[in-house]
Amino acid sequence: MKKTIKEKLEITNKESLRRRHSGNYTPIDNGEGYLLPYEVHLGNQPSKFFERLSDYDFLKPLTNGSVLTFAGLQNELKCLDDLDSGTGFWKNFNESALNMYLNPILGTTKWKQVYIKKSKETDADKPYHNDMLRCIYLLAHLHKASPSFIRQLAEENDVWSTDLRVYYPRKDFAFSEEYAGYLSELYANMLFHQPAKIRRLIKCLDVCIEKLIKHSDSDWIAPFLKHRTQDTDSPSLKILKYNQVASTTHFMALNKYMQNKVSYTFAPTSYAELEANEKDPSGLQIVATAQQYKLVAALCMRLALPNPLCEVNGSWVSEGTDPIKCRDMEICIDTVANSLAADALNQLRIESDGTKSGKRDTSLSAAIKKLAEQNPQTIEDILKIGSPDFASIPELYSFYLRKRSEYALAKARSRGDLEMSVLGHMPHRTPQAVIESMLPNPNTDKVLEYIRRNNLDKISDDIERLEHDLKMMRLREGAEPINIGLIYQYVFPFLPPRE
């Protein structure tokens, strides 16, 4: 009788999956940034834990005598059949998920022919045969938990998908938390036996892409963006790379969606009108109070600074920036509050498909109310906190707040409402420049082509060489050698608690 291996069956139950991946991230100072809670758990397991696993499990090291076959994989997956109805798992999984969504992820029209060995083929013919079978084994259990997972994994340029990420998922949106669990399972398994350089690159790839796009015209980066290497990445690494590239495209789509929503007009009296509306029983029914709008305006100002502030001699002081006079900070907060109030009075609506799966009350005003309730209740305390809590609201709303406040300050500067130099580390953009910053960077396609057309070893070598050269340059200039990397950060990162 075939032995039932329970380890992966745990993830076919959504509640078990959530528990498996709950907890806070553990910082790690090798440039990787963090360890997922389940990665820490796996690192503490005895060898017997891994010995008991299926040969098709990524976590079990392959021995020389291990022979993985496609027929053997299908036999392993019979435990996922629906015994009550007699419905087999494989046929539906193969037709509704693998054949439809795995091909675009792997960049082929025939993943089985490309990766799976036929009877007379050798390891030299199909070197990633075992890796492909292990991918299918893992994806099958995740598909059993959620038939929509692989379809969502294959999405690109989707505004809704910004709510679905491996870290800090939305707390009020069930599928967001589930999806984070699925991605955590994917990353923890596929990276478990990978070398440190690949683990670091995969986990930081979205940041790599962002920084390369921003600096792609520099003499440091432009030359290596032309590199092209032979396709030698395993299917598992391609899946993880695809997920990180797709994440970049989702935020590009979000920028495009939000361009005409952050530039609405507002007046210095908008917040006063919101307060008056609140006192008028016949006025607009706005979920959040005027004071909550003011608190969120302060949150927006706190987000603009890299570190908490403290009040010293009539100024707000933050490490790494010039002091900001308390009166100047009040003017900034009032400016942002006026812009948010004007949008409330105009009943601005921002929605995505994702809100349909969240709680019923997912309006922009409801998001502002929630933000005000889950963060400190005074402006002074908000400016002092380490990291604002935005986890329970859709990314569309937190992104709107960041860009709306940036636009509002630029607009106020342009019409003379702000005479001082506010937040010296922030770019003093014109309102039009703020909108233009949300347009696709012309170098984006160049960088994404570089990422797609090079194997991860080559990308890692390019990034490591860049980091080394920058470090040496800074050392020659007498700068501190800590936290100077363009992409990897060789210090313990600050990770807010998840729960």
Coordinates of C-alpha atoms in Angstrom, one line a residue:
M1 CA 0.0 0.0 0.0
K2 CA 1.3 3.4 -0.9
K3 CA 2.3 5.5 2.1
T4 CA 0.5 8.8 2.5
I5 CA 2.9 11.7 3.1
K6 CA 1.1 14.4 5.0
E7 CA 3.6 17.3 4.8
K8 CA 2.3 18.8 1.6
L9 CA -1.3 17.8 2.3
E10 CA -1.1 20.5 5.1
I11 CA -1.2 23.2 2.5
T12 CA -4.3 22.0 0.7
N13 CA -6.3 23.3 3.7
K14 CA -6.4 27.1 3.7
E15 CA -6.5 27.4 7.5
S16 CA -3.5 25.1 7.9
L17 CA -1.7 27.1 5.2
R18 CA -2.4 30.3 6.9
R19 CA -1.1 29.0 10.3
R20 CA 1.9 27.5 8.5
H21 CA 3.0 30.9 7.2
S22 CA 1.9 33.2 10.1
G23 CA 4.3 35.1 12.2
N24 CA 6.9 37.8 11.7
Y25 CA 9.8 37.8 9.3
T26 CA 13.3 37.2 10.6
P27 CA 15.9 39.8 9.4
I28 CA 19.0 38.4 7.9
D29 CA 22.1 40.5 7.2
N30 CA 23.4 38.8 4.0
G31 CA 21.5 41.1 1.5
E32 CA 18.6 38.6 1.4
G33 CA 16.7 40.9 3.7
Y34 CA 14.4 38.5 5.6
L35 CA 13.6 34.9 6.2
L36 CA 10.0 33.8 5.8
P37 CA 8.5 32.2 9.0
Y38 CA 8.3 28.8 7.3
E39 CA 11.9 29.1 6.2
V40 CA 12.9 29.5 9.8
H41 CA 10.8 26.5 10.8
L42 CA 12.4 24.4 8.1
G43 CA 15.9 25.4 9.2
N44 CA 15.1 24.0 12.6
Q45 CA 13.9 20.6 11.4
P46 CA 16.0 17.4 12.0
S47 CA 17.1 15.3 9.1
K48 CA 14.4 12.7 9.7
F49 CA 11.8 15.4 8.7
F50 CA 13.2 15.6 5.2
E51 CA 13.8 11.9 4.9
R52 CA 10.1 11.2 5.3
L53 CA 9.1 13.6 2.5
S54 CA 8.1 12.5 -1.0
D55 CA 10.9 12.2 -3.5
Y56 CA 8.9 14.8 -5.5
D57 CA 9.2 17.3 -2.7
F58 CA 11.6 20.3 -3.3
L59 CA 12.6 20.0 0.4
K60 CA 14.0 16.5 0.1
P61 CA 17.5 16.3 -1.3
L62 CA 17.8 14.0 -4.3
T63 CA 20.1 11.0 -4.0
N64 CA 21.9 9.4 -6.8
G65 CA 19.5 6.5 -6.7
S66 CA 16.3 8.7 -7.0
V67 CA 14.4 8.2 -10.2
L68 CA 11.5 10.6 -10.8
T69 CA 9.0 9.8 -13.5
F70 CA 6.0 11.6 -14.9
A71 CA 3.9 8.4 -14.2
G72 CA 5.3 8.3 -10.6
L73 CA 4.3 11.9 -10.1
Q74 CA 0.7 11.2 -11.2
N75 CA 0.6 8.3 -8.8
E76 CA 1.9 10.6 -6.0
L77 CA -0.9 13.0 -6.7
K78 CA -3.7 10.5 -6.4
C79 CA -4.0 11.5 -2.8
L80 CA -5.6 14.7 -4.1
D81 CA -8.5 12.8 -5.8
D82 CA -12.0 13.5 -4.5
L83 CA -12.9 10.1 -3.0
D84 CA -16.5 11.1 -2.2
S85 CA -17.3 12.0 -5.8
G86 CA -14.8 9.7 -7.5
T87 CA -13.4 12.7 -9.4
G88 CA -9.8 12.4 -10.4
F89 CA -7.5 15.4 -9.6
W90 CA -5.0 15.2 -12.5
K91 CA -7.2 15.7 -15.5
N92 CA -8.8 18.9 -14.3
F93 CA -5.5 20.2 -12.9
N94 CA -3.6 19.5 -16.2
E95 CA -6.3 21.1 -18.4
S96 CA -7.5 24.0 -16.3
A97 CA -4.2 25.2 -14.8
L98 CA -1.0 23.7 -16.3
N99 CA -1.7 23.8 -20.0
M100 CA -3.3 27.3 -19.8
Y101 CA -1.1 29.1 -17.4
L102 CA 2.3 27.4 -17.1
N103 CA 3.4 28.0 -20.6
P104 CA 3.4 31.8 -20.4
I105 CA 5.2 31.6 -17.0
L106 CA 7.9 29.3 -18.4
G107 CA 8.1 31.1 -21.8
T108 CA 7.3 28.1 -23.9
T109 CA 4.3 26.7 -25.7
K110 CA 5.0 23.1 -24.7
W111 CA 6.4 22.9 -21.2
K112 CA 6.1 19.1 -21.1
Q113 CA 8.1 18.5 -24.3
V114 CA 10.7 21.0 -23.2
Y115 CA 11.4 19.7 -19.7
I116 CA 10.1 16.1 -19.2
K117 CA 12.3 13.2 -20.4
K118 CA 10.9 10.7 -22.8
S119 CA 11.8 7.0 -22.6
K120 CA 15.3 7.1 -24.2
E121 CA 16.3 10.6 -23.2
T122 CA 19.0 11.2 -20.6
D123 CA 19.7 13.9 -18.0
A124 CA 21.9 15.6 -20.6
D125 CA 18.9 15.9 -22.9
K126 CA 16.5 17.2 -20.2
P127 CA 18.6 18.5 -17.3
Y128 CA 15.6 20.0 -15.5
H129 CA 13.3 16.9 -15.7
N130 CA 13.4 16.4 -11.9
D131 CA 12.9 20.1 -11.2
M132 CA 9.9 20.3 -13.5
L133 CA 8.3 17.3 -11.8
R134 CA 8.9 18.9 -8.4
C135 CA 7.3 22.1 -9.6
I136 CA 4.2 20.2 -10.7
Y137 CA 4.1 18.3 -7.4
L138 CA 4.1 21.6 -5.4
L139 CA 1.8 23.5 -7.8
A140 CA -0.7 20.6 -7.6
H141 CA -1.1 20.9 -3.8
L142 CA -1.4 24.7 -4.1
H143 CA -4.0 24.3 -6.9
K144 CA -5.9 21.9 -4.6
A145 CA -6.0 24.6 -2.0
S146 CA -7.1 27.3 -4.5
P147 CA -7.9 26.6 -8.2
S148 CA -7.3 30.3 -8.9
F149 CA -3.7 30.4 -7.7
I150 CA -1.8 29.4 -10.8
R151 CA -4.1 31.6 -13.0
Q152 CA -3.3 34.6 -10.7
L153 CA 0.4 33.7 -10.7
A154 CA 0.4 34.1 -14.5
E155 CA -1.2 37.6 -14.4
E156 CA 0.7 40.6 -15.6
N157 CA -0.2 44.3 -15.7
D158 CA -3.1 43.9 -13.3
V159 CA -3.9 46.7 -10.9
W160 CA -5.8 44.3 -8.5
S161 CA -2.7 42.1 -8.1
T162 CA -0.8 44.8 -6.2
D163 CA -2.9 43.6 -3.2
L164 CA -1.4 40.1 -3.6
R165 CA 2.2 39.8 -2.4
V166 CA 4.4 37.4 -0.4
Y167 CA 4.9 39.9 2.5
Y168 CA 2.5 42.1 4.4
P169 CA -0.8 41.0 2.8
R170 CA -4.0 42.9 3.5
K171 CA -5.6 41.7 6.7
D172 CA -9.2 42.3 5.7
F173 CA -9.1 40.6 2.4
A174 CA -9.1 36.8 2.8
F175 CA -7.6 35.9 -0.6
S176 CA -4.7 38.4 0.0
E177 CA -3.7 36.5 3.1
E178 CA -4.2 33.1 1.4
Y179 CA -2.2 34.2 -1.7
A180 CA 0.7 35.4 0.5
G181 CA 0.6 31.9 2.0
Y182 CA 0.8 30.3 -1.4
L183 CA 3.7 32.5 -2.5
S184 CA 5.5 31.9 0.8
E185 CA 5.1 28.1 0.2
L186 CA 6.4 28.5 -3.3
Y187 CA 9.4 30.6 -2.3
A188 CA 10.3 28.6 0.8
N189 CA 10.3 25.3 -1.1
M190 CA 11.9 26.4 -4.4
L191 CA 14.7 28.4 -2.7
F192 CA 15.4 25.9 0.1
H193 CA 18.4 24.3 -1.6
Q194 CA 19.5 27.2 -3.7
P195 CA 22.8 29.0 -3.1
A196 CA 22.8 32.2 -1.1
K197 CA 23.4 34.4 -4.2
I198 CA 20.3 33.1 -5.9
R199 CA 18.1 33.3 -2.8
R200 CA 19.3 36.9 -2.3
L201 CA 18.6 37.9 -5.9
I202 CA 15.2 36.3 -6.1
K203 CA 14.0 37.9 -2.9
C204 CA 15.3 41.3 -4.0
L205 CA 14.5 41.1 -7.7
D206 CA 11.7 43.6 -7.6
V207 CA 14.0 46.1 -5.9
C208 CA 16.7 45.3 -8.4
I209 CA 14.3 46.1 -11.3
E210 CA 13.2 49.3 -9.7
K211 CA 16.7 50.5 -9.1
L212 CA 18.0 49.5 -12.5
I213 CA 15.1 51.3 -14.2
K214 CA 15.9 54.4 -12.1
H215 CA 19.6 54.4 -12.9
S216 CA 19.7 52.6 -16.2
D217 CA 21.3 55.5 -18.1
S218 CA 24.3 55.6 -15.7
D219 CA 27.8 54.5 -16.8
W220 CA 27.6 51.9 -14.0
I221 CA 24.5 50.1 -15.3
A222 CA 23.9 50.9 -19.0
P223 CA 26.7 48.6 -20.3
F224 CA 25.5 45.4 -18.6
L225 CA 21.8 45.9 -19.6
K226 CA 23.0 44.8 -23.0
H227 CA 24.1 41.4 -21.7
R228 CA 22.3 38.3 -23.0
T229 CA 23.0 34.8 -21.8
Q230 CA 21.9 31.3 -22.7
D231 CA 18.6 30.1 -21.1
T232 CA 19.9 27.9 -18.3
D233 CA 17.5 28.6 -15.4
S234 CA 15.5 25.8 -14.0
P235 CA 11.6 25.9 -14.2
S236 CA 11.3 26.6 -10.5
L237 CA 13.6 29.7 -10.7
K238 CA 11.8 30.8 -13.8
I239 CA 8.5 30.7 -11.9
L240 CA 10.0 32.8 -9.1
K241 CA 11.6 35.3 -11.6
Y242 CA 8.3 35.6 -13.5
N243 CA 6.4 36.4 -10.2
Q244 CA 8.8 39.2 -9.4
V245 CA 8.7 40.6 -13.0
A246 CA 4.9 40.4 -12.9
S247 CA 4.9 42.3 -9.6
T248 CA 6.7 45.2 -11.4
T249 CA 4.1 45.2 -14.2
H250 CA 1.3 45.3 -11.7
F251 CA 2.6 48.5 -10.2
M252 CA 3.2 50.0 -13.6
A253 CA -0.5 49.4 -14.3
L254 CA -1.4 51.0 -10.9
N255 CA 0.5 54.1 -11.9
K256 CA -1.4 54.4 -15.1
Y257 CA -4.7 53.8 -13.4
M258 CA -4.0 56.5 -10.8
Q259 CA -2.6 59.3 -13.0
N260 CA -5.9 61.2 -13.5
K261 CA -7.1 60.6 -9.9
V262 CA -4.4 62.3 -7.9
S263 CA -4.5 65.7 -9.7
Y264 CA -8.0 66.9 -8.9
T265 CA -8.3 70.5 -7.7
F266 CA -8.6 71.5 -4.1
A267 CA -8.8 74.7 -2.1
P268 CA -7.4 76.0 1.2
T269 CA -11.0 75.9 2.5
S270 CA -11.7 72.3 1.5
Y271 CA -11.0 70.8 4.9
A272 CA -13.2 73.5 6.6
E273 CA -16.0 72.5 4.1
L274 CA -15.6 68.8 5.1
E275 CA -15.9 69.8 8.8
A276 CA -19.0 71.8 8.0
N277 CA -20.5 68.9 6.0
E278 CA -19.9 66.7 9.0
K279 CA -22.1 68.9 11.2
D280 CA -24.9 69.2 8.6
P281 CA -27.4 66.2 8.9
S282 CA -28.4 66.8 5.2
G283 CA -24.8 66.7 4.0
L284 CA -22.9 64.0 2.2
Q285 CA -22.6 60.8 4.2
I286 CA -18.8 60.3 4.5
V287 CA -17.7 57.4 6.5
A288 CA -14.5 58.9 8.0
T289 CA -14.6 62.0 10.2
A290 CA -12.9 65.2 9.3
Q291 CA -10.4 64.7 12.2
Q292 CA -9.6 61.2 10.7
Y293 CA -8.8 62.9 7.4
K294 CA -6.4 65.2 9.2
L295 CA -4.7 62.3 11.0
V296 CA -4.2 60.5 7.7
A297 CA -2.8 63.6 6.2
A298 CA -0.2 63.5 9.0
L299 CA 0.4 59.8 8.1
C300 CA 1.2 60.9 4.6
M301 CA 3.8 63.3 5.8
R302 CA 5.3 60.6 8.1
L303 CA 5.5 58.3 5.0
A304 CA 7.6 60.9 3.2
L305 CA 10.4 60.6 5.7
P306 CA 12.7 57.6 6.1
N307 CA 12.8 57.7 9.9
P308 CA 10.6 58.7 12.9
L309 CA 10.6 62.4 13.9
C310 CA 11.1 64.0 17.3
E311 CA 10.3 67.5 18.3
V312 CA 13.3 69.6 19.3
N313 CA 13.3 73.4 19.9
G314 CA 10.2 74.1 17.8
S315 CA 11.2 71.8 14.9
W316 CA 10.6 68.3 13.8
V317 CA 13.9 66.4 13.4
S318 CA 14.4 63.2 11.5
E319 CA 17.8 61.5 11.0
G320 CA 19.2 62.2 7.6
T321 CA 17.1 65.3 6.8
D322 CA 17.1 68.9 7.6
P323 CA 14.9 70.0 10.6
I324 CA 11.3 71.1 9.6
K325 CA 9.8 73.9 11.7
C326 CA 6.6 72.8 13.5
R327 CA 4.7 75.6 11.8
D328 CA 5.9 74.4 8.4
M329 CA 4.9 70.9 9.1
E330 CA 1.4 72.1 10.1
I331 CA 1.1 73.9 6.8
C332 CA 2.1 70.7 4.9
I333 CA -0.4 68.6 6.9
D334 CA -3.2 71.2 6.3
T335 CA -2.3 71.2 2.5
V336 CA -2.6 67.4 2.3
A337 CA -5.8 67.4 4.4
N338 CA -7.4 69.9 2.1
S339 CA -6.6 67.8 -1.0
L340 CA -8.1 64.6 0.7
A341 CA -11.1 66.6 1.9
A342 CA -11.8 67.9 -1.6
D343 CA -11.8 64.4 -3.0
A344 CA -14.2 63.3 -0.2
L345 CA -16.6 66.1 -1.0
N346 CA -16.4 65.3 -4.7
Q347 CA -17.0 61.6 -3.8
L348 CA -13.9 60.3 -5.6
R349 CA -14.2 56.6 -6.1
I350 CA -11.3 54.2 -6.5
E351 CA -12.1 50.6 -6.9
S352 CA -10.5 47.4 -8.1
D353 CA -11.7 43.8 -8.6
G354 CA -9.9 43.0 -5.4
T355 CA -12.3 45.0 -3.2
K356 CA -15.1 42.6 -4.2
S357 CA -13.5 39.9 -2.2
G358 CA -12.7 42.1 0.8
K359 CA -15.1 43.4 3.4
R360 CA -18.3 45.2 2.2
D361 CA -17.2 48.7 3.3
T362 CA -14.1 49.3 1.0
S363 CA -14.6 52.8 -0.1
L364 CA -11.8 55.3 0.0
S365 CA -13.4 57.0 3.0
A366 CA -13.7 53.7 4.8
A367 CA -10.0 53.1 4.1
I368 CA -9.1 56.5 5.6
K369 CA -11.2 55.7 8.7
K370 CA -9.4 52.4 9.1
L371 CA -6.0 54.0 8.8
A372 CA -6.9 56.6 11.4
E373 CA -8.2 53.9 13.8
Q374 CA -5.2 51.5 13.5
N375 CA -2.5 54.2 13.9
P376 CA -1.8 56.7 16.7
Q377 CA -4.6 59.0 17.5
T378 CA -2.7 62.3 17.7
I379 CA -0.7 64.0 15.0
E380 CA 2.3 64.3 17.3
D381 CA 2.4 60.6 18.0
I382 CA 1.9 59.8 14.3
L383 CA 5.1 61.7 13.4
K384 CA 7.0 59.8 16.0
I385 CA 6.1 56.3 15.0
G386 CA 8.5 53.9 13.4
S387 CA 6.3 52.7 10.5
P388 CA 2.7 53.5 9.7
D389 CA 0.3 50.5 9.5
F390 CA -1.2 50.3 6.1
A391 CA -1.7 46.5 6.0
S392 CA -5.5 46.5 6.2
I393 CA -6.3 48.7 3.2
P394 CA -6.0 48.0 -0.5
E395 CA -2.8 49.0 -2.2
L396 CA -4.8 51.3 -4.5
Y397 CA -5.7 53.5 -1.5
S398 CA -2.2 53.6 0.1
F399 CA -0.7 54.4 -3.3
Y400 CA -3.4 57.1 -3.9
L401 CA -2.5 58.7 -0.5
R402 CA 1.2 58.8 -1.3
K403 CA 0.8 60.3 -4.8
R404 CA -2.1 62.6 -3.8
S405 CA -0.1 64.1 -1.0
E406 CA 3.0 64.5 -3.2
Y407 CA 0.8 66.2 -5.9
A408 CA -0.9 68.5 -3.3
L409 CA 2.5 69.7 -1.9
A410 CA 3.8 70.3 -5.4
K411 CA 0.6 72.2 -6.3
A412 CA 0.8 74.3 -3.1
R413 CA 4.4 75.2 -3.8
S414 CA 3.6 76.2 -7.4
R415 CA 0.9 78.6 -6.3
G416 CA 2.9 80.1 -3.5
D417 CA 1.1 78.6 -0.5
L418 CA 4.3 77.0 0.6
E419 CA 7.1 79.6 0.7
M420 CA 9.7 77.4 2.5
S421 CA 11.7 74.5 1.2
V422 CA 9.7 71.6 2.5
L423 CA 11.4 68.3 3.1
G424 CA 14.7 68.9 1.5
H425 CA 15.3 65.2 0.6
M426 CA 12.1 65.1 -1.5
P427 CA 12.3 66.2 -5.2
H428 CA 10.8 69.7 -5.6
R429 CA 8.6 68.7 -8.6
T430 CA 6.0 70.7 -10.3
P431 CA 2.5 69.3 -10.3
Q432 CA 3.0 68.2 -13.9
A433 CA 6.3 66.5 -13.0
V434 CA 4.5 64.5 -10.3
I435 CA 2.1 63.2 -13.0
E436 CA 4.9 62.6 -15.4
S437 CA 6.7 60.5 -12.8
M438 CA 3.8 58.1 -12.9
L439 CA 4.2 57.6 -16.6
P440 CA 6.1 54.5 -17.8
N441 CA 9.8 55.0 -17.6
P442 CA 11.2 54.7 -21.2
N443 CA 13.9 52.4 -19.7
T444 CA 11.5 50.0 -18.2
D445 CA 11.3 47.8 -21.3
K446 CA 15.1 47.7 -21.6
V447 CA 15.5 46.6 -18.0
L448 CA 12.7 44.0 -18.2
E449 CA 14.2 42.6 -21.4
Y450 CA 17.6 42.3 -19.6
I451 CA 15.9 40.4 -16.7
R452 CA 14.0 38.1 -19.0
R453 CA 16.9 37.4 -21.4
N454 CA 19.5 36.6 -18.8
N455 CA 19.9 33.7 -16.5
L456 CA 19.8 34.4 -12.8
D457 CA 23.5 33.6 -12.3
K458 CA 24.5 36.3 -14.8
I459 CA 22.1 38.8 -13.3
S460 CA 23.4 38.0 -9.8
D461 CA 27.0 38.4 -11.0
D462 CA 26.2 41.8 -12.6
I463 CA 24.5 43.1 -9.4
E464 CA 27.3 41.8 -7.2
R465 CA 29.9 43.5 -9.3
L466 CA 28.0 46.7 -9.3
E467 CA 27.6 46.6 -5.5
H468 CA 31.3 45.9 -5.1
D469 CA 32.4 48.7 -7.4
L470 CA 30.1 51.2 -5.6
K471 CA 31.4 50.0 -2.3
M472 CA 35.0 50.5 -3.3
M473 CA 34.2 53.9 -4.7
R474 CA 32.7 55.0 -1.5
L475 CA 35.6 53.6 0.5
R476 CA 38.0 55.5 -1.6
E477 CA 36.0 58.7 -0.9
G478 CA 36.2 58.0 2.8
A479 CA 32.5 57.2 3.3
E480 CA 31.1 54.8 5.8
P481 CA 31.1 51.2 4.3
I482 CA 27.7 50.4 5.7
N483 CA 24.3 50.5 4.0
I484 CA 25.8 51.9 0.8
G485 CA 24.6 49.4 -1.7
L486 CA 22.4 50.4 -4.6
I487 CA 20.3 47.3 -4.2
Y488 CA 21.3 44.9 -1.5
Q489 CA 21.4 46.3 2.0
Y490 CA 24.2 44.7 4.1
V491 CA 22.5 45.6 7.4
F492 CA 19.6 44.2 9.3
P493 CA 16.5 45.8 7.8
F494 CA 13.6 47.2 9.8
L495 CA 10.7 44.8 9.5
P496 CA 7.4 46.0 11.1
P497 CA 5.5 43.2 12.9
R498 CA 2.8 41.4 10.9
E499 CA 0.4 40.6 13.7

